[in-house]
Amino acid sequence: MGDVASSRSEQRLPLSRERVLRTAVAIADEHGIETVTMRRVGDELGAEAMSLYHHVANKDALLDGAVDLVVREINEAVDELDAGGDWQVAVRTRILAARAVLLRHRWASRLLSTRAATSPEVVRYHDRLVGLLRAGGFSFDLAHHALHALGSRAMGFSQELFDPGDGGSADSLPPEVAAELPNLVAMLSEIAHDDPASTLGWCDDQTEFEFGLDLLLDGLDRRRVATTP
Amino acid sequence: MGDVASSRSEQRLPLSRERVLRTAVAIADEHGIETVTMRRVGDELGAEAMSLYHHVANKDALLDGAVDLVVREINEAVDELDAGGDWQVAVRTRILAARAVLLRHRWASRLLSTRAATSPEVVRYHDRLVGLLRAGGFSFDLAHHALHALGSRAMGFSQELFDPGDGGSADSLPPEVAAELPNLVAMLSEIAHDDPASTLGWCDDQTEFEFGLDLLLDGLDRRRVATTP
DNA sequence: AGAGCCTGCCTTACAACGTAAGGGTGGTCA
DNA sequence: TGACCACCCTTACGTTGTAAGGCAGGCTCT
């Protein structure tokens, strides 16, 4: 409508799949994944919603692509790391690097767990991880088990189910509720989580993530030694 | 509309929060969680969508309630188990029992990981789990770490990120893709997953779940012994 | 007993969403 | 020059969650 298309020359650079996906990522980073709608992405690009369909098949494909962009970012970060030395150190470093990227795109971990199962970038990530395990002396079979055991932790996030540090510091609970939860109440009042800096997941701070990760890596190493003398 | 309200007397029993939630669970079980809409639940109950709002605050609350129903089912199953004996056996048994329930409501694990963080039933489940750990000689601190380390596995499901057995049996890949994934291709062709009975998550069959679980339980026991001589 | 209210269900309506269908415009190539 | 095609737009539809309010029957209080 009366848009002479000369006032904003930088907005008029053509749409592309890349630009669409990057915009979706940016919106999700800034305002949350639930605010990413076709119209919103179009707006941000100075285009209409329907124009996006020339570059992505539909909204699902857009989300898949956005996640893939994040995983690509992970792969780029991870490719620079030293893959030599002790396998446990190498794997640990790699996973924590992936985690650092996911901390910049917190919406991505949820999407990662539901879609993009066969995303090329995700598969590539796991391929390199298997490479590290193999180099560390893992049989293919044990490496396969390792992938399953690590699960989503392999890419740097874990799925927490409830947050003992948040939403209930033991004495904030109604007495009749507290009476029903003797063990948790006792645990919480002893622990007194004084550092509720949540990261990925609810109370899943870096320390807890690494604790679980090391538990798995130690266990895997023990299995490795047991099978390959 | 000309409904004499006498033809179907059993449909006219009044709505209730319980009935609404149970209906949502039933629809999700049978047709998938994405088919659960307010109108659909209403239909199933012989009522209008808006009538549900007298029993649940909104759709989010409905989904939360549906998940809670499933977790209640878990708790009922788990409460019957023997809590004595070796802690590792007790915890393992309990988690596998929870898993068995979740296998009957596959949609629930995804919802569990996003909502219902502070659901009373979920909290109760973890309280009992902490009780088991305490009885097994865990400090509160180690029990807390254990909850984090187990993550969603504590309730019987794990989050898989990709499925090496599905969607690519190594030789079904285009050659240029396969060349990019040397480790996975080698792994898959050696393993030849002949039992692709998927359960919860993608290729996360029972064996893999138990492998990861035991890895964690073994590691936790080692930490326990190390801290309490 | 009658007035008033509360509870439970319904009707109507709307905004936001994804997207199907098709129109127009500019650049490219024969 | 004319045909084609890539690209973007307009319009419109069905589905969703839900706000607003209506209407009946049973309860309580006088």
Coordinates of C-alpha atoms (C1' of nucleotides) in Angstrom, one line a residue, chain B residues 50, chain C residues 10-12, chain D residues 19-21:
Chain B
M50 CA -17.0 -24.2 27.0
Chain C
dC10 C1' -25.0 -23.7 26.6
dT11 C1' -24.8 -20.1 22.6
dT12 C1' -22.5 -16.7 20.3
Chain D
dA19 C1' -14.1 -14.1 26.6
dA20 C1' -18.9 -12.8 27.6
dG21 C1' -23.1 -13.6 28.7

